[in-house]
Tab-separated table of C-alpha atoms in Angstrom:
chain	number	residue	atom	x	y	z
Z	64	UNK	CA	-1.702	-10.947	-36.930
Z	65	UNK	CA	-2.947	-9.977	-33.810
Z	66	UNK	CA	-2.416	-6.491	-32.372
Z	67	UNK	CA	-1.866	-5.376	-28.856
Z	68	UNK	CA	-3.946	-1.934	-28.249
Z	69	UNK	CA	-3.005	-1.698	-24.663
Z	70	UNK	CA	-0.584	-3.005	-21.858
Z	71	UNK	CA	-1.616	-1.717	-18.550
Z	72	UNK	CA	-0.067	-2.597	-15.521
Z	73	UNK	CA	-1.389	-1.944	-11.837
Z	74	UNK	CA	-1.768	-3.067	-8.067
Z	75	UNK	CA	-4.518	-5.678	-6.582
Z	76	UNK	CA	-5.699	-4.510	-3.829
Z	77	UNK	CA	-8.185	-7.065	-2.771
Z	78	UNK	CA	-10.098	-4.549	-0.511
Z	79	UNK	CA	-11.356	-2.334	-3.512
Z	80	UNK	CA	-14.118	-4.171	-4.255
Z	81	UNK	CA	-15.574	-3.963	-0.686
Z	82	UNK	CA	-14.419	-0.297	-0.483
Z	83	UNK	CA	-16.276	0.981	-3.502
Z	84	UNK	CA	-19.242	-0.509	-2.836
Z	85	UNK	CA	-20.013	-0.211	0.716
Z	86	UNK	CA	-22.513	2.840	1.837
Z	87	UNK	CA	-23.256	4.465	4.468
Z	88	UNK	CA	-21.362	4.512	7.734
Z	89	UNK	CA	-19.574	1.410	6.434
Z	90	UNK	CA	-17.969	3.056	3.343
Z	91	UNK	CA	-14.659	4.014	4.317
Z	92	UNK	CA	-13.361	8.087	3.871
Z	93	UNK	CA	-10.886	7.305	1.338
Z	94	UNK	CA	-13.613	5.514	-0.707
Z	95	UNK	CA	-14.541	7.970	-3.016
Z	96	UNK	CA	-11.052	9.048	-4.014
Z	97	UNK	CA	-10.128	5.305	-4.983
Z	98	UNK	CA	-13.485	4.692	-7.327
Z	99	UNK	CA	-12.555	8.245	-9.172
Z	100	UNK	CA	-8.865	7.185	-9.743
Z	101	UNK	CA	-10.335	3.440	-10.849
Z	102	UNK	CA	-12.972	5.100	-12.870
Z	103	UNK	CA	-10.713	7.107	-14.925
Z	104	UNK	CA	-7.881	4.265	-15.138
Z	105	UNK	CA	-11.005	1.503	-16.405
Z	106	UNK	CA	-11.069	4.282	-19.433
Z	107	UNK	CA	-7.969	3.452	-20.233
Z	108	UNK	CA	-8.499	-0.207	-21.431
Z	109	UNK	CA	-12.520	0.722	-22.608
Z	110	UNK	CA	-10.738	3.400	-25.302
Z	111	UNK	CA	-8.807	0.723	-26.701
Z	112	UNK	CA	-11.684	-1.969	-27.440
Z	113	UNK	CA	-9.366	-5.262	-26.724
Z	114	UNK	CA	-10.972	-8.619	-27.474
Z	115	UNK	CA	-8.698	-10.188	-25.267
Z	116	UNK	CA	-7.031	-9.765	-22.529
Z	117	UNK	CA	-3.679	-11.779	-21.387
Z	118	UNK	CA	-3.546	-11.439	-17.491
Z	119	UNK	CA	-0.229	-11.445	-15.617
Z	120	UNK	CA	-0.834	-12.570	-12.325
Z	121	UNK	CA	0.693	-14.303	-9.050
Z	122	UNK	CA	-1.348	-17.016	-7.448
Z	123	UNK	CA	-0.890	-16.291	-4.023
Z	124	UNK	CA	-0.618	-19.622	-2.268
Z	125	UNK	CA	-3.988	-20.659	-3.122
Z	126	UNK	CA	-3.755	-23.416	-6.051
Z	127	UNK	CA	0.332	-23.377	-6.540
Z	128	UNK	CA	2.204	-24.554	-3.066
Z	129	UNK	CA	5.507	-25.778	-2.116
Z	130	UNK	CA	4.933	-29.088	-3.211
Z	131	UNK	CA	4.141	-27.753	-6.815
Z	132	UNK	CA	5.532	-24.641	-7.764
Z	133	UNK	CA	6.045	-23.322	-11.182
Z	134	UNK	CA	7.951	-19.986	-12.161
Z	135	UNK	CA	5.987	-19.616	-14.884
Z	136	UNK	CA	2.719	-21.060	-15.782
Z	137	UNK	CA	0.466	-20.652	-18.624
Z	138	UNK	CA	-3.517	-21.388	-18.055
Z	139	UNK	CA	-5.099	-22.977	-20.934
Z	140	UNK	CA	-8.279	-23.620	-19.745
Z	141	UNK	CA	-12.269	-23.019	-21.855
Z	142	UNK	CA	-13.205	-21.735	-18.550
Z	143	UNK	CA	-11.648	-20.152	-14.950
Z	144	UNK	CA	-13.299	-20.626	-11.540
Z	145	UNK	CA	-12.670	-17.472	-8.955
Z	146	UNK	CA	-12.069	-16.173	-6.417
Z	147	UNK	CA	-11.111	-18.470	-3.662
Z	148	UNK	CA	-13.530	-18.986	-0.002
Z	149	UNK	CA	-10.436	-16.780	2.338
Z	150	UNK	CA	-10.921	-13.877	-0.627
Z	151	UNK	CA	-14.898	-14.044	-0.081
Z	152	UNK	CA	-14.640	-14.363	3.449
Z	153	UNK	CA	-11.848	-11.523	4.011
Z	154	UNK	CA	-12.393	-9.190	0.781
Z	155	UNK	CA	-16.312	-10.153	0.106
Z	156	UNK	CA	-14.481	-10.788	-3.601
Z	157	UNK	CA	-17.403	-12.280	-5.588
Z	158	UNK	CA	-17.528	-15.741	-7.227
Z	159	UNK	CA	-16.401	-15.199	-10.707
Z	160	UNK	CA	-16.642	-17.379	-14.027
Z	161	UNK	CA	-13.847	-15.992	-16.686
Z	162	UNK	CA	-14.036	-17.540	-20.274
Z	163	UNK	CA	-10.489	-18.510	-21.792
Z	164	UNK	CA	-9.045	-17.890	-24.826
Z	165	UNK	CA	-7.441	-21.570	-25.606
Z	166	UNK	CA	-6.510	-20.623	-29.051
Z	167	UNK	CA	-4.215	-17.940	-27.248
Z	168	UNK	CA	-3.156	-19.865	-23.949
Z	169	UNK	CA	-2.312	-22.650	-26.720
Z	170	UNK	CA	0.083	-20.032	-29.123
Z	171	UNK	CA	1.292	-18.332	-25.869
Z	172	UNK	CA	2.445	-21.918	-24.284
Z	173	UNK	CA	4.253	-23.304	-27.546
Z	174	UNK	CA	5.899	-19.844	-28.824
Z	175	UNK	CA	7.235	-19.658	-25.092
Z	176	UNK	CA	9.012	-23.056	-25.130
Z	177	UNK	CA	10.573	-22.329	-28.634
Z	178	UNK	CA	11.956	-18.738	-27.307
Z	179	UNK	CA	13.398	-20.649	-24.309
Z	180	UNK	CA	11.031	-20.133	-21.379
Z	181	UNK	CA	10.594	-23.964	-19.920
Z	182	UNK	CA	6.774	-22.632	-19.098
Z	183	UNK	CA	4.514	-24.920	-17.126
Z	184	UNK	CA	1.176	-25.470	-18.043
Z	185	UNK	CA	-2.727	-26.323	-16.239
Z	186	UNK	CA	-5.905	-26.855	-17.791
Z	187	UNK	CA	-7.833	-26.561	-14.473
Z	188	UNK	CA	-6.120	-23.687	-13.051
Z	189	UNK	CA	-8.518	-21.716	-10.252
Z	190	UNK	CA	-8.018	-17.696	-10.483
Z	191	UNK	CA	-7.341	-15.818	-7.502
Z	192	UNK	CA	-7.153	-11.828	-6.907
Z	193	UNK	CA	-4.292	-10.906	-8.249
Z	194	UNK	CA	-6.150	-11.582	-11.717
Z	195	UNK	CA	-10.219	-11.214	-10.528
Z	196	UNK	CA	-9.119	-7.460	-8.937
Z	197	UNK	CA	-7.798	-6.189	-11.554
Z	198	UNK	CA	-10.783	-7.385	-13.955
Z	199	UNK	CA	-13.247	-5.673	-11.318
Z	200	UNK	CA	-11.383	-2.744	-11.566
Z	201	UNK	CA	-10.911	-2.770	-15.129
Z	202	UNK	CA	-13.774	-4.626	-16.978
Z	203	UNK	CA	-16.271	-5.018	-14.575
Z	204	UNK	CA	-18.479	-6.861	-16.942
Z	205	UNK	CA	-15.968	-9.682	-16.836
Z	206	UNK	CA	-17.274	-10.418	-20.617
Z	207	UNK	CA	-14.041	-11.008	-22.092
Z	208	UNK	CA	-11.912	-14.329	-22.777
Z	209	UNK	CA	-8.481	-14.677	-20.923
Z	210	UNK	CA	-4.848	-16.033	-21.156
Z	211	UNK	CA	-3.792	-16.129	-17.030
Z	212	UNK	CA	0.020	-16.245	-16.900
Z	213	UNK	CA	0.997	-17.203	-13.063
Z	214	UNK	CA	4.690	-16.020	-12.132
Z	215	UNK	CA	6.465	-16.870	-8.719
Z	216	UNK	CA	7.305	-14.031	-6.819
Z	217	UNK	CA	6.652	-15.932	-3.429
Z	218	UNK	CA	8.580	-19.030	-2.853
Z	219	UNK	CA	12.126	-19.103	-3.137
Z	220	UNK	CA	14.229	-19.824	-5.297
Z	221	UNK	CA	12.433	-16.874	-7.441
Z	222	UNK	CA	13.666	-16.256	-11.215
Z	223	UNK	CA	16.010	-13.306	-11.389
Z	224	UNK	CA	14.424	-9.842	-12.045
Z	225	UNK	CA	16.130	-9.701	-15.623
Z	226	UNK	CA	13.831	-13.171	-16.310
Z	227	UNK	CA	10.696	-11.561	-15.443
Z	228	UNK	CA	11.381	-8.298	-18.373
Z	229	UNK	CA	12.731	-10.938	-20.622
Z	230	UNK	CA	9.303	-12.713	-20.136
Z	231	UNK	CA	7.667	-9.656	-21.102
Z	232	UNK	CA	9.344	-8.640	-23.906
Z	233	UNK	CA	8.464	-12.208	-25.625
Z	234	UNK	CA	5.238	-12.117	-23.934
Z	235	UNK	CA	4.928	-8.888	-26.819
Z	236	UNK	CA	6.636	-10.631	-29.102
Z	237	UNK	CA	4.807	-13.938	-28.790
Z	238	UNK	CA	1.346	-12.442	-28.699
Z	239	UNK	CA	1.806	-10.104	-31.979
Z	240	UNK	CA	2.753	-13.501	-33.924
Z	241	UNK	CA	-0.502	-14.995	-33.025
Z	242	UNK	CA	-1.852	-15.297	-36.516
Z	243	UNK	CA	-5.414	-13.514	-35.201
Z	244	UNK	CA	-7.385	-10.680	-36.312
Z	245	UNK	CA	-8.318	-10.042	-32.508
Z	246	UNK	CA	-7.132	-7.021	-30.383
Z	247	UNK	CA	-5.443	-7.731	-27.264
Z	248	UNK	CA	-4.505	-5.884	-24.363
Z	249	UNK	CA	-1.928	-7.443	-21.908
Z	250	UNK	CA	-2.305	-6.230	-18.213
Z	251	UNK	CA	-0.482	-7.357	-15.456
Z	252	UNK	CA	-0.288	-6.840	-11.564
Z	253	UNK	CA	2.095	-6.474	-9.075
Z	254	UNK	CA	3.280	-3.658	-6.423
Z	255	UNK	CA	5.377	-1.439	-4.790
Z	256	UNK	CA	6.692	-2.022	-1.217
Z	257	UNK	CA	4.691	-4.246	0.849
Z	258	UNK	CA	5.242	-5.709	4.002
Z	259	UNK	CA	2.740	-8.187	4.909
Z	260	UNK	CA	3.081	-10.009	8.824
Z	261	UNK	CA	5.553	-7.584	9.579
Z	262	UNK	CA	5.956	-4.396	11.918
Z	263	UNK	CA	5.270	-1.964	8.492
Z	264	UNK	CA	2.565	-3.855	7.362
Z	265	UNK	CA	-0.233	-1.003	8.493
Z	266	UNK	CA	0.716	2.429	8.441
Z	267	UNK	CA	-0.235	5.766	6.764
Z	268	UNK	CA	1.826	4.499	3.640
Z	269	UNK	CA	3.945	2.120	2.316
Z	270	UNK	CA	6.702	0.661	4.196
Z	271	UNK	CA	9.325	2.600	2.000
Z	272	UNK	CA	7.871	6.133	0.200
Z	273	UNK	CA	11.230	6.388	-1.092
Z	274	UNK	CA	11.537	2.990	-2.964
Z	275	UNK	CA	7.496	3.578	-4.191
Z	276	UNK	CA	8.586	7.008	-6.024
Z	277	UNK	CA	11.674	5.493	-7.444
Z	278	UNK	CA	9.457	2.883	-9.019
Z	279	UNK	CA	6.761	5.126	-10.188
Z	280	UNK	CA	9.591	7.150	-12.073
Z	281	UNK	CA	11.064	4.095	-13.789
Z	282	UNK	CA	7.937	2.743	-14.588
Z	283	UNK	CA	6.148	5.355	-15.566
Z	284	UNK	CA	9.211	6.219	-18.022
Z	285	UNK	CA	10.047	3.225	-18.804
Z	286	UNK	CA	13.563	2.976	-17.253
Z	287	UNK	CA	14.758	-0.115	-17.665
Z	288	UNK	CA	18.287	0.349	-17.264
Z	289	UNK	CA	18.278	2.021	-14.226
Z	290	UNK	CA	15.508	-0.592	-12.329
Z	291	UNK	CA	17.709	-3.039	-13.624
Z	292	UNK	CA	20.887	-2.021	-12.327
Z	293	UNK	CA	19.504	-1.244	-8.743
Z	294	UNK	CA	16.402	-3.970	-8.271
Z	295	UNK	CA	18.050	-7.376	-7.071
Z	296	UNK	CA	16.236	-10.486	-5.680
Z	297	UNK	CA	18.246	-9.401	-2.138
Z	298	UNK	CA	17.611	-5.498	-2.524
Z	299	UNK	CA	14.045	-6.418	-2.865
Z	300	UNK	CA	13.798	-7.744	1.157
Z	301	UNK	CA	14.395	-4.029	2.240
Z	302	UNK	CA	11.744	-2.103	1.275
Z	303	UNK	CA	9.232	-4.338	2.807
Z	304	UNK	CA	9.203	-8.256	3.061
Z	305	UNK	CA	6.674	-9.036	0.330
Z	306	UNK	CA	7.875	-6.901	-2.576
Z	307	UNK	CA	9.236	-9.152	-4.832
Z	308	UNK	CA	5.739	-8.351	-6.249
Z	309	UNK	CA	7.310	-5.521	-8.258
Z	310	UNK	CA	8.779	-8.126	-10.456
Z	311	UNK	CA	5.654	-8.638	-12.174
Z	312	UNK	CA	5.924	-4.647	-12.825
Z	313	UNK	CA	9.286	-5.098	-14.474
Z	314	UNK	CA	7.775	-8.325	-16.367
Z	315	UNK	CA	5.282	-5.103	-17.487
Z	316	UNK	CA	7.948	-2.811	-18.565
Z	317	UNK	CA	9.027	-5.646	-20.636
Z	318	UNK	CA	6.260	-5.660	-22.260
Z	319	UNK	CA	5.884	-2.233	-22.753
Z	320	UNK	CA	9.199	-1.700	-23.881
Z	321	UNK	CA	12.365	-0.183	-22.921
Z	322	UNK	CA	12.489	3.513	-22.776
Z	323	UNK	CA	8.621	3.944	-23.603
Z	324	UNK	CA	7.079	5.977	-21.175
Z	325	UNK	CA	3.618	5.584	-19.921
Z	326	UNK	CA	0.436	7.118	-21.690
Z	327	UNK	CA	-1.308	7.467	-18.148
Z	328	UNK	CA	-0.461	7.167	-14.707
Z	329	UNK	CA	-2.063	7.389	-11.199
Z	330	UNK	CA	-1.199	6.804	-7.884
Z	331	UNK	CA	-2.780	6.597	-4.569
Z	332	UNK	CA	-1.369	6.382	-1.108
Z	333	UNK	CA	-3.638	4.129	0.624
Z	334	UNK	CA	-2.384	3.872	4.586
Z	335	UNK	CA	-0.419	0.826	4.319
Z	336	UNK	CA	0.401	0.126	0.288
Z	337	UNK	CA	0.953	2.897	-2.738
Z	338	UNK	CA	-1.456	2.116	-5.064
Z	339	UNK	CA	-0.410	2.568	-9.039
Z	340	UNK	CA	-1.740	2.673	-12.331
Z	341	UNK	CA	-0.139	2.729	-15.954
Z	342	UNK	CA	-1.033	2.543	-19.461
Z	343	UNK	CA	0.722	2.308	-22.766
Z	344	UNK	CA	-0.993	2.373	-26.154
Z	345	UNK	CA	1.734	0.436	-28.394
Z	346	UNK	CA	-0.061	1.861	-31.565
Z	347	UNK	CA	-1.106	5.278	-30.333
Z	348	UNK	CA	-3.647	6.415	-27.644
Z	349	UNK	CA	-6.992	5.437	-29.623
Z	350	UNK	CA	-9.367	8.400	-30.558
């Protein structure tokens, strides 16, 4: 059976890519800081050698719309086009090819519908940054295959938060059943508050510190409980209008594992978002 050597979870903050390598009197002052913490957070997932990599993800308006929207969606595809023109034109994200791994995106999609989860399905899905930034970050080589899962944290009516750590813990489940002798590491994206259009949107942190370390703390020991009992689909308007986003971070926890605390984790206040990074080696940090 397949083994999973590594779930990481993190943000996507499209503007890395344009951040770390810009020079000279374009490179920003916090520029530095942010390539050291990705630098040492990329060693993470190179330590544990994954074959695979099963990326949890939220299409931000780009492929999925109103008139189409899936909670869950499973790509299955031999090949991924990314990033999308706006994320070149905004971000200068490059144009990406990302090789699938149908065998996987196959297993994933049938085990899913027989544990329950009505997932939906595309065998031309388009990646956007909430998968390609955390692969430039991460494995800049882009030179492994990929199962995208898609999750809707944007367009009401969103799953509850106990669906997206359900998801995960199958997602665990599901992906340890595939009858593979590959090594796969399961990272997903999401983040802390965010306010996007709105009066917090740019400031010198996130639009609620308070809410950020909360998260950190359950996250980073895997409280599951507690985020449970105080994250709701209305609690999660207040601490900025686009954080529903830290669903996908539960749906990581789920993964992970009730009660399992983090092998590694970072953070970085970044003027108007808290950036964070976590790792969890299911089978022991690799040596």
């Amino acid at each position: 059976m397949a083994s999973i050597v590594a779930v990481i979870a993190s943000t996507h903050h499209p503007f890395y890519y344009r951040a770390s390598t810009a020079t000279g009197e374009d490179r920003p002052p916090f520029a530095d800081e942010w390539t050291r913490k990705i630098l040492a957070f990329r060693e993470t997932l190179t330590r544990a050698r994954p074959d695979v990599l099963v990326m949890v993800g939220s299409d931000h308006f780009h492929q999925l719309w109103l008139d189409n929207m899936p909670q869950f969606l499973v790509g299955k595809a031999p090949f991924y086009d990314a990033n999308w023109y706006n994320e070149e034109r905004e971000f200068g994200l490059p144009r990406m090819l990302l090789k699938g791994q149908e065998d996987l995106s196959g297993h994933v999609l049938r085990a899913g519908l027989d544990a329950g989860f009505d997932l939906a399905f595309s065998n031309e899905l388009r990646i956007d940054h909430s998968i390609t930034c955390p692969i430039i970050t991460l494995r800049p080589e882009a030179d492994l295959p990929i199962v995208p899962i898609y999750t809707n944290i944007f367009a009401p009516p969103l799953p509850q938060p106990k669906r997206f750590v359900q998801l995960g813990q199958s997602i665990r489940d599901i992906v340890e059943s595939w009858p593979s002798h590959l090594r796969v590491a399961v990272i997903g994206t999401g983040h802390l508050s965010l306010e996007l259009g709105g009066p917090r949107q740019f400031g010198p942190h996130g639009p609620d510190p308070e809410f950020d370390q909360r998260a950190v703390e359950w996250i980073a020991n895997g409280d599951l409980d507690e985020c449970l009992r105080e994250v709701t689909l209305d609690s999660l308007h207040s601490p900025g209008n686009a954080t529903h986003g830290f669903m996908d971070f539960m749906l990581m926890m789920g993964v992970a594992g009730a009660g399992v605390k983090a092998d590694y984790v970072d953070t970085l206040d970044l003027f108007h978002t808290m950036e964070a990074y976590f790792t969890w080696y299911p089978n022991g940090a690799p040596t």
